[in-house]
């Protein structure tokens, strides 16, 4: 991990209460309700009212919007749109809106927050307590256990029994006759085309795309209304899920006793040995910084997931850039390196073989590597002057220098 450069930005000196990460962009919420985003701005997902990417945090333009002066309690993002929830239950979204995922009643993008159009919808006169942003749709959970979703209806993602076209304003999933009927709901999550919700009695139900097992019911068919996730005989048996997070094609859950379970596509599930998991499985934290402790939180993204332990340690699994100091992928959790010092000792050359027009070099890594092995090596060569002649890089422990 590397620190976000907040110095001289709107986040300078602020305490951060929430972070949301999408596709090549991210946003942060400070305790004083400052919102800032950075990264790619192709669809207005930085929310600053101006076109252009930013490599440092830039303020979201909340003035004159539904978020102006509001107490913001949550932000969420997965792909190219962001939503924020206020303490009064209002929702403001910005970024990609091509399939109605901003909930404003149109298919337009927005580079500043726009209010979700709740009037006359399933959320009319309701107080929203949780939001879940997916890749192409958004869902919300109200204090009276009403759920509502909007955006792309593909694979049954809205949960109202239909597919196709777009839902431009909030609409409720059909819960009558499903495992969620009459339940006291705790959490809601959204992925690419899969949505899940959990209840206080231990019920977990999902709907939408199921092609890689993301519905957690033992099959791969899609579902247009909520269906039960298989919990019997899984790590979720007899437990209550209080956190859910959806990746592109997988879902992860945390229970009230700190257990983590995931299901769906191979890289995101964390323990199926490179295969899709059709029911919940428990990632193994043995040998990681979460070994022997419980999970405080779990998050899911595009083919990767991470968990934070109650001890403050972190572990991730999935495709590359997992925070362990390498670019390698891992189906099993690996520890996130939270502190690092530069190597103290120099590499040891094991072979130096000149040839016409170049030289072959091989070496071993430094004996004191600062805690993680180097991911890249750079070799420079000089004249006796010395004057730099050239340089080359290698991700291995050898290199052929070309003069």
mmCIF file of C-alpha atoms in Angstrom:
data_model
loop_
_atom_site.group_PDB
_atom_site.id
_atom_site.type_symbol
_atom_site.label_atom_id
_atom_site.label_comp_id
_atom_site.label_asym_id
_atom_site.label_seq_id
_atom_site.Cartn_x
_atom_site.Cartn_y
_atom_site.Cartn_z
ATOM 1 C CA UNK A 1 0.000 0.000 0.000
ATOM 2 C CA UNK A 2 1.049 3.585 -0.703
ATOM 3 C CA UNK A 3 -0.324 6.702 0.959
ATOM 4 C CA UNK A 4 -2.774 8.885 -0.946
ATOM 5 C CA UNK A 5 -1.219 12.344 -1.448
ATOM 6 C CA UNK A 6 -3.652 14.468 0.564
ATOM 7 C CA UNK A 7 -1.230 17.322 1.334
ATOM 8 C CA UNK A 8 -2.559 20.595 -0.056
ATOM 9 C CA UNK A 9 -5.874 18.978 -1.057
ATOM 10 C CA UNK A 10 -9.324 19.234 0.491
ATOM 11 C CA UNK A 11 -8.505 16.167 2.586
ATOM 12 C CA UNK A 12 -5.383 17.675 4.119
ATOM 13 C CA UNK A 13 -5.578 17.310 7.908
ATOM 14 C CA UNK A 14 -8.984 15.612 7.771
ATOM 15 C CA UNK A 15 -10.033 12.382 9.488
ATOM 16 C CA UNK A 16 -11.362 9.870 6.944
ATOM 17 C CA UNK A 17 -14.462 7.884 7.874
ATOM 18 C CA UNK A 18 -15.129 5.975 4.633
ATOM 19 C CA UNK A 19 -13.467 5.061 1.339
ATOM 20 C CA UNK A 20 -15.042 3.704 -1.857
ATOM 21 C CA UNK A 21 -13.071 2.217 -4.738
ATOM 22 C CA UNK A 22 -14.186 1.766 -8.326
ATOM 23 C CA UNK A 23 -12.644 1.073 -11.721
ATOM 24 C CA UNK A 24 -9.491 3.253 -11.796
ATOM 25 C CA UNK A 25 -10.927 5.853 -9.418
ATOM 26 C CA UNK A 26 -11.644 6.192 -5.708
ATOM 27 C CA UNK A 27 -13.459 8.490 -3.281
ATOM 28 C CA UNK A 28 -13.122 9.338 0.404
ATOM 29 C CA UNK A 29 -15.460 10.821 3.000
ATOM 30 C CA UNK A 30 -14.063 12.877 5.877
ATOM 31 C CA UNK A 31 -15.703 13.196 9.290
ATOM 32 C CA UNK A 32 -16.561 16.826 8.514
ATOM 33 C CA UNK A 33 -18.537 15.606 5.443
ATOM 34 C CA UNK A 34 -15.910 16.650 2.921
ATOM 35 C CA UNK A 35 -16.113 14.421 -0.153
ATOM 36 C CA UNK A 36 -13.182 13.995 -2.516
ATOM 37 C CA UNK A 37 -12.379 11.686 -5.428
ATOM 38 C CA UNK A 38 -9.331 10.972 -7.592
ATOM 39 C CA UNK A 39 -8.336 8.869 -10.571
ATOM 40 C CA UNK A 40 -10.044 8.434 -13.931
ATOM 41 C CA UNK A 41 -12.906 10.797 -14.754
ATOM 42 C CA UNK A 42 -14.234 9.340 -18.013
ATOM 43 C CA UNK A 43 -17.893 9.465 -16.922
ATOM 44 C CA UNK A 44 -17.808 12.270 -14.371
ATOM 45 C CA UNK A 45 -17.152 9.884 -11.479
ATOM 46 C CA UNK A 46 -14.871 12.409 -9.723
ATOM 47 C CA UNK A 47 -17.961 14.538 -9.201
ATOM 48 C CA UNK A 48 -16.147 17.871 -9.379
ATOM 49 C CA UNK A 49 -18.122 19.354 -12.265
ATOM 50 C CA UNK A 50 -15.119 19.433 -14.590
ATOM 51 C CA UNK A 51 -13.733 16.985 -17.112
ATOM 52 C CA UNK A 52 -10.305 15.522 -16.570
ATOM 53 C CA UNK A 53 -8.524 12.876 -14.527
ATOM 54 C CA UNK A 54 -6.809 13.757 -11.245
ATOM 55 C CA UNK A 55 -3.923 12.007 -9.519
ATOM 56 C CA UNK A 56 -4.718 13.694 -6.189
ATOM 57 C CA UNK A 57 -8.013 14.081 -4.293
ATOM 58 C CA UNK A 58 -10.312 16.745 -5.733
ATOM 59 C CA UNK A 59 -13.439 18.039 -3.998
ATOM 60 C CA UNK A 60 -16.824 16.709 -5.070
ATOM 61 C CA UNK A 61 -18.983 19.702 -6.082
ATOM 62 C CA UNK A 62 -21.816 19.341 -3.565
ATOM 63 C CA UNK A 63 -22.889 23.012 -3.603
ATOM 64 C CA UNK A 64 -26.516 23.366 -4.694
ATOM 65 C CA UNK A 65 -26.999 19.581 -4.756
ATOM 66 C CA UNK A 66 -28.858 17.171 -2.484
ATOM 67 C CA UNK A 67 -25.604 16.744 -0.543
ATOM 68 C CA UNK A 68 -25.080 20.465 0.125
ATOM 69 C CA UNK A 69 -24.694 20.957 3.896
ATOM 70 C CA UNK A 70 -25.792 17.380 4.585
ATOM 71 C CA UNK A 71 -24.470 14.965 7.188
ATOM 72 C CA UNK A 72 -23.086 12.250 4.904
ATOM 73 C CA UNK A 73 -22.954 8.820 6.517
ATOM 74 C CA UNK A 74 -21.926 6.475 3.694
ATOM 75 C CA UNK A 75 -20.415 6.379 0.212
ATOM 76 C CA UNK A 76 -20.211 3.426 -2.157
ATOM 77 C CA UNK A 77 -18.720 2.668 -5.589
ATOM 78 C CA UNK A 78 -17.831 -0.385 -7.679
ATOM 79 C CA UNK A 79 -17.342 0.639 -11.321
ATOM 80 C CA UNK A 80 -17.911 4.147 -12.696
ATOM 81 C CA UNK A 81 -20.614 5.717 -10.557
ATOM 82 C CA UNK A 82 -20.691 6.785 -6.921
ATOM 83 C CA UNK A 83 -23.522 7.293 -4.450
ATOM 84 C CA UNK A 84 -23.582 8.989 -1.054
ATOM 85 C CA UNK A 85 -26.182 8.608 1.697
ATOM 86 C CA UNK A 86 -27.132 11.338 4.173
ATOM 87 C CA UNK A 87 -28.324 10.918 7.755
ATOM 88 C CA UNK A 88 -31.842 11.934 6.681
ATOM 89 C CA UNK A 89 -31.987 9.170 4.063
ATOM 90 C CA UNK A 90 -31.395 11.252 0.937
ATOM 91 C CA UNK A 91 -29.155 9.802 -1.777
ATOM 92 C CA UNK A 92 -26.944 11.664 -4.235
ATOM 93 C CA UNK A 93 -25.197 9.876 -7.112
ATOM 94 C CA UNK A 94 -22.776 10.916 -9.858
ATOM 95 C CA UNK A 95 -20.792 9.408 -12.717
ATOM 96 C CA UNK A 96 -21.980 6.899 -15.305
ATOM 97 C CA UNK A 97 -25.741 6.968 -15.784
ATOM 98 C CA UNK A 98 -26.222 5.251 -19.150
ATOM 99 C CA UNK A 99 -28.535 2.531 -17.801
ATOM 100 C CA UNK A 100 -30.291 4.581 -15.129
ATOM 101 C CA UNK A 101 -27.957 3.667 -12.269
ATOM 102 C CA UNK A 102 -27.983 7.250 -10.909
ATOM 103 C CA UNK A 103 -31.706 6.930 -10.214
ATOM 104 C CA UNK A 104 -32.567 10.409 -11.503
ATOM 105 C CA UNK A 105 -35.090 9.153 -14.055
ATOM 106 C CA UNK A 106 -32.795 9.518 -17.084
ATOM 107 C CA UNK A 107 -29.919 7.675 -18.748
ATOM 108 C CA UNK A 108 -27.584 10.661 -18.545
ATOM 109 C CA UNK A 109 -24.165 10.803 -16.888
ATOM 110 C CA UNK A 110 -23.571 13.489 -14.273
ATOM 111 C CA UNK A 111 -20.314 15.105 -13.160
ATOM 112 C CA UNK A 112 -21.933 16.440 -9.957
ATOM 113 C CA UNK A 113 -24.221 14.687 -7.452
ATOM 114 C CA UNK A 114 -27.867 14.335 -8.517
ATOM 115 C CA UNK A 115 -30.722 13.317 -6.231
ATOM 116 C CA UNK A 116 -32.216 9.856 -6.597
ATOM 117 C CA UNK A 117 -35.860 10.420 -7.635
ATOM 118 C CA UNK A 118 -37.701 8.737 -4.768
ATOM 119 C CA UNK A 119 -41.039 10.546 -5.176
ATOM 120 C CA UNK A 120 -43.709 8.106 -6.365
ATOM 121 C CA UNK A 121 -41.214 5.249 -6.182
ATOM 122 C CA UNK A 122 -40.733 2.339 -3.799
ATOM 123 C CA UNK A 123 -38.715 4.696 -1.559
ATOM 124 C CA UNK A 124 -41.310 7.472 -1.436
ATOM 125 C CA UNK A 125 -41.580 8.758 2.165
ATOM 126 C CA UNK A 126 -39.086 6.103 3.329
ATOM 127 C CA UNK A 127 -35.861 6.699 5.243
ATOM 128 C CA UNK A 128 -32.929 4.932 3.619
ATOM 129 C CA UNK A 129 -30.360 3.482 6.027
ATOM 130 C CA UNK A 130 -28.024 1.676 3.622
ATOM 131 C CA UNK A 131 -26.955 1.888 -0.024
ATOM 132 C CA UNK A 132 -25.241 -0.639 -2.263
ATOM 133 C CA UNK A 133 -23.641 0.450 -5.537
ATOM 134 C CA UNK A 134 -23.021 -2.164 -8.201
ATOM 135 C CA UNK A 135 -21.327 -1.938 -11.554
ATOM 136 C CA UNK A 136 -24.478 -1.003 -13.455
ATOM 137 C CA UNK A 137 -27.199 -0.621 -10.829
ATOM 138 C CA UNK A 138 -27.791 0.668 -7.318
ATOM 139 C CA UNK A 139 -29.878 -0.588 -4.397
ATOM 140 C CA UNK A 140 -31.048 0.842 -1.096
ATOM 141 C CA UNK A 141 -32.450 -0.504 2.166
ATOM 142 C CA UNK A 142 -34.942 1.563 4.186
ATOM 143 C CA UNK A 143 -35.514 1.511 7.936
ATOM 144 C CA UNK A 144 -38.857 -0.313 7.469
ATOM 145 C CA UNK A 145 -37.010 -3.099 5.542
ATOM 146 C CA UNK A 146 -38.165 -1.877 2.152
ATOM 147 C CA UNK A 147 -35.565 -2.624 -0.526
ATOM 148 C CA UNK A 148 -35.354 -0.811 -3.851
ATOM 149 C CA UNK A 149 -33.035 -1.076 -6.863
ATOM 150 C CA UNK A 150 -32.536 0.864 -10.092
ATOM 151 C CA UNK A 151 -30.352 0.666 -13.216
ATOM 152 C CA UNK A 152 -29.671 -2.296 -15.473
ATOM 153 C CA UNK A 153 -32.280 -5.064 -15.340
ATOM 154 C CA UNK A 154 -30.028 -7.662 -16.990
ATOM 155 C CA UNK A 155 -30.149 -11.163 -15.505
ATOM 156 C CA UNK A 156 -32.888 -10.080 -13.088
ATOM 157 C CA UNK A 157 -30.668 -7.669 -11.145
ATOM 158 C CA UNK A 158 -33.601 -5.523 -9.974
ATOM 159 C CA UNK A 159 -35.291 -8.560 -8.419
ATOM 160 C CA UNK A 160 -38.834 -7.626 -9.453
ATOM 161 C CA UNK A 161 -39.362 -10.700 -11.603
ATOM 162 C CA UNK A 162 -38.291 -9.120 -14.895
ATOM 163 C CA UNK A 163 -35.245 -8.699 -17.099
ATOM 164 C CA UNK A 164 -34.192 -6.445 -19.959
ATOM 165 C CA UNK A 165 -34.205 -2.687 -20.470
ATOM 166 C CA UNK A 166 -33.495 -0.273 -17.634
ATOM 167 C CA UNK A 167 -35.081 0.803 -14.354
ATOM 168 C CA UNK A 168 -34.621 4.569 -14.142
ATOM 169 C CA UNK A 169 -36.096 5.114 -10.644
ATOM 170 C CA UNK A 170 -36.209 2.889 -7.515
ATOM 171 C CA UNK A 171 -38.326 -0.262 -7.749
ATOM 172 C CA UNK A 172 -38.759 -2.929 -5.088
ATOM 173 C CA UNK A 173 -37.669 -6.557 -5.500
ATOM 174 C CA UNK A 174 -40.530 -9.029 -5.104
ATOM 175 C CA UNK A 175 -40.134 -10.425 -1.585
ATOM 176 C CA UNK A 176 -43.559 -12.005 -1.151
ATOM 177 C CA UNK A 177 -43.167 -15.765 -1.085
ATOM 178 C CA UNK A 178 -39.360 -15.515 -0.928
ATOM 179 C CA UNK A 179 -37.004 -16.195 2.005
ATOM 180 C CA UNK A 180 -36.915 -12.449 2.746
ATOM 181 C CA UNK A 181 -40.662 -12.022 3.253
ATOM 182 C CA UNK A 182 -41.402 -10.427 6.617
ATOM 183 C CA UNK A 183 -37.761 -10.483 7.681
ATOM 184 C CA UNK A 184 -35.846 -7.867 9.666
ATOM 185 C CA UNK A 185 -33.104 -7.004 7.202
ATOM 186 C CA UNK A 186 -29.532 -6.205 8.241
ATOM 187 C CA UNK A 187 -27.417 -5.674 5.142
ATOM 188 C CA UNK A 188 -27.605 -5.318 1.373
ATOM 189 C CA UNK A 189 -24.904 -5.641 -1.309
ATOM 190 C CA UNK A 190 -24.614 -5.144 -5.043
ATOM 191 C CA UNK A 191 -22.218 -6.588 -7.602
ATOM 192 C CA UNK A 192 -22.196 -6.499 -11.374
ATOM 193 C CA UNK A 193 -25.645 -8.049 -11.891
ATOM 194 C CA UNK A 194 -26.077 -9.745 -8.500
ATOM 195 C CA UNK A 195 -27.716 -8.335 -5.366
ATOM 196 C CA UNK A 196 -27.880 -9.948 -1.914
ATOM 197 C CA UNK A 197 -29.517 -9.153 1.420
ATOM 198 C CA UNK A 198 -29.251 -10.655 4.900
ATOM 199 C CA UNK A 199 -31.699 -10.833 7.813
ATOM 200 C CA UNK A 200 -31.387 -10.986 11.603
ATOM 201 C CA UNK A 201 -32.557 -14.627 11.650
ATOM 202 C CA UNK A 202 -29.539 -15.735 9.593
ATOM 203 C CA UNK A 203 -31.274 -15.762 6.218
ATOM 204 C CA UNK A 204 -29.195 -14.655 3.227
ATOM 205 C CA UNK A 205 -30.829 -14.302 -0.181
ATOM 206 C CA UNK A 206 -29.554 -13.217 -3.608
ATOM 207 C CA UNK A 207 -30.967 -12.470 -7.019
ATOM 208 C CA UNK A 208 -29.671 -11.610 -10.495
ATOM 209 C CA UNK A 209 -26.793 -13.267 -12.326
ATOM 210 C CA UNK A 210 -25.728 -16.702 -11.121
ATOM 211 C CA UNK A 211 -23.412 -17.883 -13.912
ATOM 212 C CA UNK A 212 -20.361 -18.322 -11.664
ATOM 213 C CA UNK A 213 -22.189 -19.319 -8.515
ATOM 214 C CA UNK A 214 -22.688 -15.754 -7.320
ATOM 215 C CA UNK A 215 -26.189 -16.540 -6.009
ATOM 216 C CA UNK A 216 -24.676 -19.043 -3.576
ATOM 217 C CA UNK A 217 -27.470 -21.578 -3.992
ATOM 218 C CA UNK A 218 -25.450 -24.442 -5.475
ATOM 219 C CA UNK A 219 -26.353 -23.628 -9.071
ATOM 220 C CA UNK A 220 -25.439 -21.248 -11.875
ATOM 221 C CA UNK A 221 -28.862 -20.141 -13.143
ATOM 222 C CA UNK A 222 -29.980 -16.523 -12.928
ATOM 223 C CA UNK A 223 -32.832 -15.549 -10.602
ATOM 224 C CA UNK A 224 -35.262 -12.659 -11.105
ATOM 225 C CA UNK A 225 -36.483 -12.686 -7.480
ATOM 226 C CA UNK A 226 -34.667 -13.329 -4.161
ATOM 227 C CA UNK A 227 -33.635 -16.918 -3.486
ATOM 228 C CA UNK A 228 -31.952 -18.421 -0.441
ATOM 229 C CA UNK A 229 -28.191 -18.745 -0.245
ATOM 230 C CA UNK A 230 -27.237 -22.233 0.929
ATOM 231 C CA UNK A 231 -26.018 -21.915 4.509
ATOM 232 C CA UNK A 232 -26.478 -25.451 5.869
ATOM 233 C CA UNK A 233 -23.145 -27.260 5.894
ATOM 234 C CA UNK A 234 -21.263 -24.029 5.091
ATOM 235 C CA UNK A 235 -19.349 -21.556 7.280
ATOM 236 C CA UNK A 236 -22.574 -19.511 7.531
ATOM 237 C CA UNK A 237 -24.586 -22.278 9.180
ATOM 238 C CA UNK A 238 -26.330 -21.007 12.300
ATOM 239 C CA UNK A 239 -24.764 -17.552 11.986
ATOM 240 C CA UNK A 240 -26.039 -14.046 11.271
ATOM 241 C CA UNK A 241 -24.482 -12.060 8.433
ATOM 242 C CA UNK A 242 -24.088 -8.387 9.306
ATOM 243 C CA UNK A 243 -21.850 -7.369 6.366
ATOM 244 C CA UNK A 244 -22.199 -8.179 2.674
ATOM 245 C CA UNK A 245 -20.132 -6.925 -0.245
ATOM 246 C CA UNK A 246 -20.457 -7.830 -3.898
ATOM 247 C CA UNK A 247 -17.651 -7.985 -6.432
ATOM 248 C CA UNK A 248 -18.172 -8.321 -10.156
ATOM 249 C CA UNK A 249 -19.069 -12.022 -10.016
ATOM 250 C CA UNK A 250 -18.685 -13.001 -6.377
ATOM 251 C CA UNK A 251 -20.002 -12.057 -2.952
ATOM 252 C CA UNK A 252 -18.334 -12.008 0.461
ATOM 253 C CA UNK A 253 -19.993 -11.968 3.867
ATOM 254 C CA UNK A 254 -18.933 -11.360 7.445
ATOM 255 C CA UNK A 255 -20.924 -12.764 10.350
ATOM 256 C CA UNK A 256 -21.462 -11.250 13.785
ATOM 257 C CA UNK A 257 -18.779 -13.567 15.221
ATOM 258 C CA UNK A 258 -16.186 -12.396 12.673
ATOM 259 C CA UNK A 259 -16.355 -15.336 10.267
ATOM 260 C CA UNK A 260 -15.718 -14.601 6.574
ATOM 261 C CA UNK A 261 -17.348 -16.583 3.774
ATOM 262 C CA UNK A 262 -17.420 -15.963 0.015
ATOM 263 C CA UNK A 263 -19.030 -17.532 -3.032
ATOM 264 C CA UNK A 264 -18.861 -17.072 -6.788
ATOM 265 C CA UNK A 265 -15.993 -16.690 -9.255
ATOM 266 C CA UNK A 266 -12.672 -18.430 -8.715
ATOM 267 C CA UNK A 267 -10.343 -15.581 -7.768
ATOM 268 C CA UNK A 268 -12.766 -13.732 -5.525
ATOM 269 C CA UNK A 269 -13.985 -16.603 -3.351
ATOM 270 C CA UNK A 270 -10.628 -17.120 -1.644
ATOM 271 C CA UNK A 271 -10.562 -20.847 -1.120
ATOM 272 C CA UNK A 272 -11.952 -23.074 -3.864
ATOM 273 C CA UNK A 273 -8.545 -23.829 -5.366
ATOM 274 C CA UNK A 274 -9.071 -21.863 -8.551
ATOM 275 C CA UNK A 275 -12.647 -22.942 -9.234
ATOM 276 C CA UNK A 276 -15.955 -21.146 -8.822
ATOM 277 C CA UNK A 277 -17.672 -21.687 -5.456
ATOM 278 C CA UNK A 278 -21.385 -22.389 -5.834
ATOM 279 C CA UNK A 279 -22.048 -22.157 -2.085
ATOM 280 C CA UNK A 280 -20.294 -20.137 0.650
ATOM 281 C CA UNK A 281 -16.767 -21.230 1.563
ATOM 282 C CA UNK A 282 -14.340 -19.879 4.143
ATOM 283 C CA UNK A 283 -11.046 -18.379 2.954
ATOM 284 C CA UNK A 284 -8.164 -19.731 5.020
ATOM 285 C CA UNK A 285 -6.260 -17.045 6.903
ATOM 286 C CA UNK A 286 -3.713 -19.516 8.263
ATOM 287 C CA UNK A 287 -0.229 -18.025 8.069
ATOM 288 C CA UNK A 288 -1.549 -14.528 7.321
ATOM 289 C CA UNK A 289 -1.824 -11.503 9.579
ATOM 290 C CA UNK A 290 -5.430 -12.557 10.324
ATOM 291 C CA UNK A 291 -4.366 -15.974 11.619
ATOM 292 C CA UNK A 292 -5.998 -16.562 14.984
ATOM 293 C CA UNK A 293 -8.169 -13.455 14.914
ATOM 294 C CA UNK A 294 -11.644 -12.570 13.696
ATOM 295 C CA UNK A 295 -12.560 -10.307 10.799
ATOM 296 C CA UNK A 296 -13.744 -6.767 11.429
ATOM 297 C CA UNK A 297 -14.756 -6.191 7.808
ATOM 298 C CA UNK A 298 -14.640 -7.702 4.336
ATOM 299 C CA UNK A 299 -14.765 -6.090 0.892
ATOM 300 C CA UNK A 300 -15.091 -7.472 -2.631
ATOM 301 C CA UNK A 301 -14.042 -6.010 -5.983
ATOM 302 C CA UNK A 302 -13.284 -7.140 -9.514
ATOM 303 C CA UNK A 303 -11.735 -10.617 -9.067
ATOM 304 C CA UNK A 304 -10.280 -9.763 -5.670
ATOM 305 C CA UNK A 305 -11.340 -9.440 -2.040
ATOM 306 C CA UNK A 306 -9.817 -8.183 1.204
ATOM 307 C CA UNK A 307 -10.494 -8.564 4.907
ATOM 308 C CA UNK A 308 -9.381 -6.510 7.886
ATOM 309 C CA UNK A 309 -8.872 -8.326 11.165
ATOM 310 C CA UNK A 310 -9.881 -7.208 14.629
ATOM 311 C CA UNK A 311 -6.125 -6.967 15.266
ATOM 312 C CA UNK A 312 -5.749 -4.324 12.525
ATOM 313 C CA UNK A 313 -4.052 -6.710 10.097
ATOM 314 C CA UNK A 314 -5.087 -7.080 6.468
ATOM 315 C CA UNK A 315 -5.249 -9.917 3.963
ATOM 316 C CA UNK A 316 -6.293 -9.996 0.303
ATOM 317 C CA UNK A 317 -6.793 -12.619 -2.389
ATOM 318 C CA UNK A 318 -7.503 -12.596 -6.120
ATOM 319 C CA UNK A 319 -5.816 -11.164 -9.197
ATOM 320 C CA UNK A 320 -2.542 -9.295 -8.612
ATOM 321 C CA UNK A 321 -1.613 -6.183 -6.642
ATOM 322 C CA UNK A 322 -2.784 -7.708 -3.362
ATOM 323 C CA UNK A 323 -0.620 -5.525 -1.168
ATOM 324 C CA UNK A 324 1.935 -8.195 -0.344
ATOM 325 C CA UNK A 325 4.758 -6.488 -2.210
ATOM 326 C CA UNK A 326 4.341 -8.424 -5.441
ATOM 327 C CA UNK A 327 2.149 -8.336 -8.529
ATOM 328 C CA UNK A 328 1.296 -12.041 -8.229
ATOM 329 C CA UNK A 329 -2.244 -13.379 -8.080
ATOM 330 C CA UNK A 330 -3.361 -15.728 -5.314
ATOM 331 C CA UNK A 331 -6.471 -17.848 -4.851
ATOM 332 C CA UNK A 332 -5.722 -17.903 -1.113
ATOM 333 C CA UNK A 333 -5.418 -14.903 1.255
ATOM 334 C CA UNK A 334 -1.986 -13.278 1.581
ATOM 335 C CA UNK A 335 -0.965 -10.712 4.183
ATOM 336 C CA UNK A 336 -0.991 -7.039 3.280
ATOM 337 C CA UNK A 337 2.393 -5.478 4.093
ATOM 338 C CA UNK A 338 1.611 -2.480 6.282
ATOM 339 C CA UNK A 339 5.204 -1.412 6.940
ATOM 340 C CA UNK A 340 8.288 -1.600 4.764
ATOM 341 C CA UNK A 341 11.871 -0.434 4.851
ATOM 342 C CA UNK A 342 14.281 -0.270 1.927
ATOM 343 C CA UNK A 343 16.705 -3.195 1.506
ATOM 344 C CA UNK A 344 19.831 -2.801 3.626
ATOM 345 C CA UNK A 345 22.171 -5.239 1.898
ATOM 346 C CA UNK A 346 23.099 -5.276 -1.774
ATOM 347 C CA UNK A 347 22.367 -8.118 -4.207
ATOM 348 C CA UNK A 348 25.134 -10.676 -4.790
ATOM 349 C CA UNK A 349 26.152 -11.329 -8.404
ATOM 350 C CA UNK A 350 26.409 -15.026 -9.210
ATOM 351 C CA UNK A 351 27.295 -14.764 -12.916
ATOM 352 C CA UNK A 352 28.842 -12.105 -15.138
ATOM 353 C CA UNK A 353 29.305 -13.315 -18.706
ATOM 354 C CA UNK A 354 30.337 -10.831 -21.417
ATOM 355 C CA UNK A 355 29.441 -11.467 -25.041
ATOM 356 C CA UNK A 356 29.649 -9.473 -28.248
ATOM 357 C CA UNK A 357 27.443 -6.403 -27.852
ATOM 358 C CA UNK A 358 26.399 -7.090 -24.291
ATOM 359 C CA UNK A 359 26.699 -8.927 -21.009
ATOM 360 C CA UNK A 360 24.663 -11.484 -19.090
ATOM 361 C CA UNK A 361 24.206 -10.862 -15.352
ATOM 362 C CA UNK A 362 22.631 -13.040 -12.675
ATOM 363 C CA UNK A 363 22.298 -12.314 -8.963
ATOM 364 C CA UNK A 364 20.626 -13.281 -5.729
ATOM 365 C CA UNK A 365 18.342 -10.917 -3.842
ATOM 366 C CA UNK A 366 19.501 -8.894 -0.834
ATOM 367 C CA UNK A 367 19.705 -10.890 2.412
ATOM 368 C CA UNK A 368 17.922 -8.058 4.217
ATOM 369 C CA UNK A 369 15.129 -7.099 1.820
ATOM 370 C CA UNK A 370 13.201 -4.821 4.176
ATOM 371 C CA UNK A 371 10.375 -7.291 4.692
ATOM 372 C CA UNK A 372 9.313 -8.104 1.132
ATOM 373 C CA UNK A 373 11.277 -9.251 -1.925
ATOM 374 C CA UNK A 374 11.879 -6.591 -4.605
ATOM 375 C CA UNK A 375 9.296 -6.701 -7.393
ATOM 376 C CA UNK A 376 11.613 -5.072 -9.941
ATOM 377 C CA UNK A 377 15.362 -4.656 -10.404
ATOM 378 C CA UNK A 378 17.087 -1.828 -12.244
ATOM 379 C CA UNK A 379 20.662 -2.204 -13.537
ATOM 380 C CA UNK A 380 22.672 0.827 -14.651
ATOM 381 C CA UNK A 381 26.105 0.772 -16.275
ATOM 382 C CA UNK A 382 28.693 3.541 -16.509
ATOM 383 C CA UNK A 383 31.987 4.461 -18.133
ATOM 384 C CA UNK A 384 35.017 4.857 -15.885
ATOM 385 C CA UNK A 385 34.257 8.614 -15.763
ATOM 386 C CA UNK A 386 31.706 7.771 -14.474
ATOM 387 C CA UNK A 387 29.129 8.619 -17.121
ATOM 388 C CA UNK A 388 25.805 6.803 -17.283
ATOM 389 C CA UNK A 389 25.670 4.694 -20.445
ATOM 390 C CA UNK A 390 22.267 3.088 -20.032
ATOM 391 C CA UNK A 391 19.888 1.174 -17.789
ATOM 392 C CA UNK A 392 17.539 -1.794 -18.011
ATOM 393 C CA UNK A 393 14.933 -3.306 -15.712
ATOM 394 C CA UNK A 394 14.022 -6.881 -14.906
ATOM 395 C CA UNK A 395 11.400 -8.552 -12.758
ATOM 396 C CA UNK A 396 13.649 -11.628 -12.531
ATOM 397 C CA UNK A 397 17.066 -12.162 -10.959
ATOM 398 C CA UNK A 398 18.955 -12.023 -14.239
ATOM 399 C CA UNK A 399 19.342 -9.697 -17.199
ATOM 400 C CA UNK A 400 21.057 -9.468 -20.581
ATOM 401 C CA UNK A 401 22.538 -6.026 -21.005
ATOM 402 C CA UNK A 402 22.608 -4.763 -24.565
ATOM 403 C CA UNK A 403 25.400 -2.219 -25.150
#
